[in-house]
Short mmCIF file of C-alpha atoms and ligand atoms in Angstrom, two decimals:
data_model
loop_
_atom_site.label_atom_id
_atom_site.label_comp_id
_atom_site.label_asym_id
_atom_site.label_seq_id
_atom_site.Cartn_x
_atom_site.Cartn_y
_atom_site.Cartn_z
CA UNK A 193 -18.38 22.41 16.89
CA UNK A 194 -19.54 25.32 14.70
CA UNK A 195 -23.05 24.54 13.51
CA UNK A 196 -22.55 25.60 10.19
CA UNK A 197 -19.55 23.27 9.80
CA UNK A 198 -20.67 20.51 6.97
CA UNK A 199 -20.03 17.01 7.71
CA UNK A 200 -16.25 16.36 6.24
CA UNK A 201 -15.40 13.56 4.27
CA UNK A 202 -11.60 12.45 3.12
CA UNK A 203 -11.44 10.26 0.16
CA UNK A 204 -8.81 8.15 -0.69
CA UNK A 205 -8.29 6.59 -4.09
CA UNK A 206 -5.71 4.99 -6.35
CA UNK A 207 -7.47 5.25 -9.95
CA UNK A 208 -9.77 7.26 -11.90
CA UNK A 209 -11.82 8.68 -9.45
CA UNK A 210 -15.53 8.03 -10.46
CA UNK A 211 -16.98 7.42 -7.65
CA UNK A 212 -15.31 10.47 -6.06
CA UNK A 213 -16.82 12.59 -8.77
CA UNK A 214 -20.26 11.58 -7.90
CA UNK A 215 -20.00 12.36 -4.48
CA UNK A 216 -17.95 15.57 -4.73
CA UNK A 217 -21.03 16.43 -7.35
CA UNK A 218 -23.42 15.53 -4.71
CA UNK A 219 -22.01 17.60 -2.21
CA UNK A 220 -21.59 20.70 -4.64
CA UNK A 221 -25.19 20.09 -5.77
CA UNK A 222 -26.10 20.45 -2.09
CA UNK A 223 -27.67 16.59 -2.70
CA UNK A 224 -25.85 15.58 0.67
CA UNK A 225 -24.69 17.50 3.65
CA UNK A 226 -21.11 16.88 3.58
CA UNK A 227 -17.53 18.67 1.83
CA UNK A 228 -14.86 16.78 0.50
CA UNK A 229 -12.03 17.76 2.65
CA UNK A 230 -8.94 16.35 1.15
CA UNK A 231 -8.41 13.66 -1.28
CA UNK A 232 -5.22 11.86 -0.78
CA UNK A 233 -3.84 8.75 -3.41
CA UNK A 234 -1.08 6.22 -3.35
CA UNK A 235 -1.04 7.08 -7.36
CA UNK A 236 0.88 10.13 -8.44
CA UNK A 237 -0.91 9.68 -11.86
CA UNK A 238 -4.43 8.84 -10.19
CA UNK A 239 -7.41 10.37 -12.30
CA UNK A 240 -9.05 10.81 -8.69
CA UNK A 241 -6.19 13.82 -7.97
CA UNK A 242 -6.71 15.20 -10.99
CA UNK A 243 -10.66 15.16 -10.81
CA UNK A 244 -10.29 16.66 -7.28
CA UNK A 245 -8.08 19.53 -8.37
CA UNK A 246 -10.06 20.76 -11.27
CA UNK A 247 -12.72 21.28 -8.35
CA UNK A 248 -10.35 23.01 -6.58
CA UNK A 249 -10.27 20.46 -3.49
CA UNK A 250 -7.01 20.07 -2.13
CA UNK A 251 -5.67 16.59 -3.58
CA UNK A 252 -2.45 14.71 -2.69
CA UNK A 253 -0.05 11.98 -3.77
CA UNK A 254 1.12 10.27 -0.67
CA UNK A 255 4.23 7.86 -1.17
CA UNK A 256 3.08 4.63 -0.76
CA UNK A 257 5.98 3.18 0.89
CA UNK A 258 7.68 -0.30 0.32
CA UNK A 259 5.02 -3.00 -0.01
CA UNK A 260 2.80 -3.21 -2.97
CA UNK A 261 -0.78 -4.23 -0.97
CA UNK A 262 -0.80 -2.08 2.36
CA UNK A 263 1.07 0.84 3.80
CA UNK A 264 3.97 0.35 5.87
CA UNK A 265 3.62 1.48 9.43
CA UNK A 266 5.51 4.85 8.77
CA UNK A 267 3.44 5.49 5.53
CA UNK A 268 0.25 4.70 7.55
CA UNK A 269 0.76 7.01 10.35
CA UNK A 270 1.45 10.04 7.58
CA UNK A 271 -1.74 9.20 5.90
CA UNK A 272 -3.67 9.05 9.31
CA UNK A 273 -1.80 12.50 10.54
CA UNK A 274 -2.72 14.10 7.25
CA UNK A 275 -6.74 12.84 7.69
CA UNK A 276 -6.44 13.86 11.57
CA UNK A 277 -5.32 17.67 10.20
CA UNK A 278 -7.82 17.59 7.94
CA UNK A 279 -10.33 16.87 10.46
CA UNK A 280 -12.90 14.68 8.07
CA UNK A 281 -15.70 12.92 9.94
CA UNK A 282 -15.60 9.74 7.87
CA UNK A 283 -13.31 8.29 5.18
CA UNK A 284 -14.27 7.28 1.77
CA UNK A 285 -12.36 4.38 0.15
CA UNK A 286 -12.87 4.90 -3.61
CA UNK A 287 -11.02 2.51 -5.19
CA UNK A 288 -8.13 2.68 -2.83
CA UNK A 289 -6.28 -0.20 -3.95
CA UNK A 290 -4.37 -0.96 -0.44
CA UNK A 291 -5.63 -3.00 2.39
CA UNK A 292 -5.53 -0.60 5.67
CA UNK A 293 -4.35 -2.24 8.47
CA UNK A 294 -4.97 -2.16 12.48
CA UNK A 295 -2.88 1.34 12.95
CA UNK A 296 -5.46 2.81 10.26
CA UNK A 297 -8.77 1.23 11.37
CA UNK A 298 -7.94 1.96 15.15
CA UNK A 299 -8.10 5.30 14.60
CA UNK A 300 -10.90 6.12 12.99
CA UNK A 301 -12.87 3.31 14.25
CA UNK A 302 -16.18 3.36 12.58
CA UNK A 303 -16.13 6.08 10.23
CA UNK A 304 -14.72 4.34 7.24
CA UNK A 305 -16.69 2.64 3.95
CA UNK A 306 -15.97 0.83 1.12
CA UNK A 307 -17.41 0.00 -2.03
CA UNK A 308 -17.11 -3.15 -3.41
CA UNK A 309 -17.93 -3.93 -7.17
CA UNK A 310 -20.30 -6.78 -6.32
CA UNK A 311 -23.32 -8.01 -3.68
CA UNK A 312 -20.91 -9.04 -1.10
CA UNK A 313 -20.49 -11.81 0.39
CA UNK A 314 -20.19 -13.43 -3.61
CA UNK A 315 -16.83 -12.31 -4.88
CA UNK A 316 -14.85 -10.43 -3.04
CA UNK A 317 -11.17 -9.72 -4.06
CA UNK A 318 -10.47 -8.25 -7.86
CA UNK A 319 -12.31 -8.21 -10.41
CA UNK A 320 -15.43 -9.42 -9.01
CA UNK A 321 -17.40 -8.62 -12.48
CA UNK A 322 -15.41 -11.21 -14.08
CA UNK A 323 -15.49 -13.57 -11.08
CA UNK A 324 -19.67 -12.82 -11.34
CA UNK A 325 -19.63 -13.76 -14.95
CA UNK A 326 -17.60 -16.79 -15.21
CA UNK A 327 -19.92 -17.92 -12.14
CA UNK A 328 -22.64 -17.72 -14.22
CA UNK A 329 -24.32 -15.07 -11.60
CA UNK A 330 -27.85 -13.83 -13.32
CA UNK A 331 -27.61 -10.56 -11.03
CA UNK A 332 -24.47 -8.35 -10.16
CA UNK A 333 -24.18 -5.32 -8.51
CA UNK A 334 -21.86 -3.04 -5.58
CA UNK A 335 -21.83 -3.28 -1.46
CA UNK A 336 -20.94 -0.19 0.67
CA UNK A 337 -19.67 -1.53 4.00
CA UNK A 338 -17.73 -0.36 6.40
CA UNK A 339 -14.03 -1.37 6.58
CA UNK A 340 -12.85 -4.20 9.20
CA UNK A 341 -9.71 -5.67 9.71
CA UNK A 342 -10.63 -8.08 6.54
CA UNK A 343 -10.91 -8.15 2.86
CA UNK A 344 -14.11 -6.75 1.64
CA UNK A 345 -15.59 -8.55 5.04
CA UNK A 346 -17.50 -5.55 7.08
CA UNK A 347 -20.76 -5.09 7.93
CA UNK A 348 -23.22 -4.25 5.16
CA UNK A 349 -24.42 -0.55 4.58
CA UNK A 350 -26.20 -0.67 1.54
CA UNK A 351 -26.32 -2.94 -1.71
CA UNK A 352 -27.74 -1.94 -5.29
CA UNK A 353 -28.25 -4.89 -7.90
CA UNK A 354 -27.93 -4.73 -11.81
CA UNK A 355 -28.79 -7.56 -14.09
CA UNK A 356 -26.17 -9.76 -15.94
CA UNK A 357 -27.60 -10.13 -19.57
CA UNK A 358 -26.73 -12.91 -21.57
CA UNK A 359 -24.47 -10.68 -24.01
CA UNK A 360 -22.18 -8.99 -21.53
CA UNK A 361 -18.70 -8.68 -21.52
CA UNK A 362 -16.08 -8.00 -18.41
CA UNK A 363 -16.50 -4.30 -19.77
CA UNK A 364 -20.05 -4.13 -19.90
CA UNK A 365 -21.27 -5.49 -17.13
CA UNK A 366 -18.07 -3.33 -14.90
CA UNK A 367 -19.70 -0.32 -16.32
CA UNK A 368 -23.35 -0.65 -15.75
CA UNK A 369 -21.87 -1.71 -11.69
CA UNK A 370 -20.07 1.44 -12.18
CA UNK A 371 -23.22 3.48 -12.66
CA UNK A 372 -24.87 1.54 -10.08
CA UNK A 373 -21.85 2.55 -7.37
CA UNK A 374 -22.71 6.15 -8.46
CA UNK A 375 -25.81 6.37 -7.06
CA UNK A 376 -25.48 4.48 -3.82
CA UNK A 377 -21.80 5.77 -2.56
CA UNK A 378 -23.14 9.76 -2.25
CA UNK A 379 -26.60 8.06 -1.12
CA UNK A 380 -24.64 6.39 2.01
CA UNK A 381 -22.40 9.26 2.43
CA UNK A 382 -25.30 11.35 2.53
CA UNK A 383 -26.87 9.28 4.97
CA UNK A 384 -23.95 9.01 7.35
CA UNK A 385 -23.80 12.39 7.63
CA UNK A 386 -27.12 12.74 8.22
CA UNK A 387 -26.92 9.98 11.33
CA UNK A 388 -29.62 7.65 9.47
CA UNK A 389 -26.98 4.52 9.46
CA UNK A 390 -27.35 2.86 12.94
CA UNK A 391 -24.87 -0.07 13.10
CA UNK A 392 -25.97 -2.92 15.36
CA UNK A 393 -22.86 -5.74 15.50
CA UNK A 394 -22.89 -7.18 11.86
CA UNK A 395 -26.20 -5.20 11.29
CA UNK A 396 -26.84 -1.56 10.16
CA UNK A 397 -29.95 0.24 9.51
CA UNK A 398 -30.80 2.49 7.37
CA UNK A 399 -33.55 4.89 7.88
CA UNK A 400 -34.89 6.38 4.73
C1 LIG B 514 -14.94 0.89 -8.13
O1 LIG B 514 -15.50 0.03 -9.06
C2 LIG B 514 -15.05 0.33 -6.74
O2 LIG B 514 -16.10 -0.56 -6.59
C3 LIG B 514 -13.75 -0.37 -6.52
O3 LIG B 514 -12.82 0.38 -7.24
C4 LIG B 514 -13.46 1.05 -8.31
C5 LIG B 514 -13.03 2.48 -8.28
O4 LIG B 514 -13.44 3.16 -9.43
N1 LIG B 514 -13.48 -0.49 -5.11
P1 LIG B 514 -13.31 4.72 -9.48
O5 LIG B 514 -11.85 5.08 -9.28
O6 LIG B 514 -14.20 5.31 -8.43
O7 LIG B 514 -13.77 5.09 -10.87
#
């Protein structure tokens, strides 16, 4: 490998593409040691494509296929072939709003996160700010894991907490997660790349 290659990340996305902006800023700000390679969304309309081209990244709509949660097998292998030609070194889920199954996972084992709008394991699934809130929960916050074969289920990268105050709505407390997820995703990212995430089982490290 060429030495001055940077550590390539694909991101895939299906909504407005905040948490790509951070760490596409990161990366341009020379923050973290990595270039987004391609951005790819099962959302024509997606704010992520749109945030990617302005950067001048190259950004595609793949067709979905015919089921409404995952890709079918055919739409699966296209997005894997187009990742594969790409060549990224890890894949980014930001707000990809499919569940990738074993064709996926298998190959790129390892070298795909997630982050999840709350401290996982507590409320995984949709709208886990709501879910945190109608629990009662005194903190929130957002998990970076990397993706398994489950729902929001694999091991544990990193974790930032926020406070639920007695006044928030759904919207509130979403956004102040929201600027929580922007400082940890490019953080782990950054990490990654920099081989300071050792993954032990269910257990990673993280050296600082
Ligand atoms: C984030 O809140 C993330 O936790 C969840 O999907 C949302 C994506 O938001 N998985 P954005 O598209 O990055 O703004």
């Amino acid at each position: 490998m060429n030495s001055n290659r940077k550590f390539r990340v694909g991101v895939l996305g299906s909504g407005k593409g905040s948490n790509f902006v951070a760490i596409a800023e990161a990366c341009a700000a020379g923050i973290i040691p990595c270039e987004v390679g391609l951005v790819l969304s099962d959302v024509a309309e997606a704010g992520i494509l749109e945030h990617a081209r302005q950067r001048g990244l190259v950004a595609e709509y793949l067709s979905p296929g015919k089921f409404r949660t995952k890709l079918d097998e055919e739409t699966e292998a296209t997005y894997v072939a187009r990742l594969r030609l790409a060549e990224v070194d890890l894949i980014v889920l930001a707000g990809f709003m499919r569940i990738l199954k074993a064709g996926f996972l298998n190959a790129f084992p390892g070298r795909i996160v997630n982050i999840h709008p709350a401290l996982l394991p507590a409320f995984p699934g949709l709208e886990s700010w709501t879910q945190a809130l109608d629990y009662g929960a005194k903190v929130a916050g957002c998990t970076v894991h990397f993706v398994d074969a489950g729902t929001d289920t694999g091991p544990i990268i990193g974790q930032a907490v926020v406070p639920v105050l007695d006044d928030d709505t759904p919207a509130t407390l979403h956004e102040r997660i929201q600027q929580a997820e922007r400082r940890l995703y490019p953080a782990v990212v950054g990490a990654i790349a920099e081989g300071r995430i050792t993954i032990n089982g269910r257990r990673t490290a993280w050296r600082k």
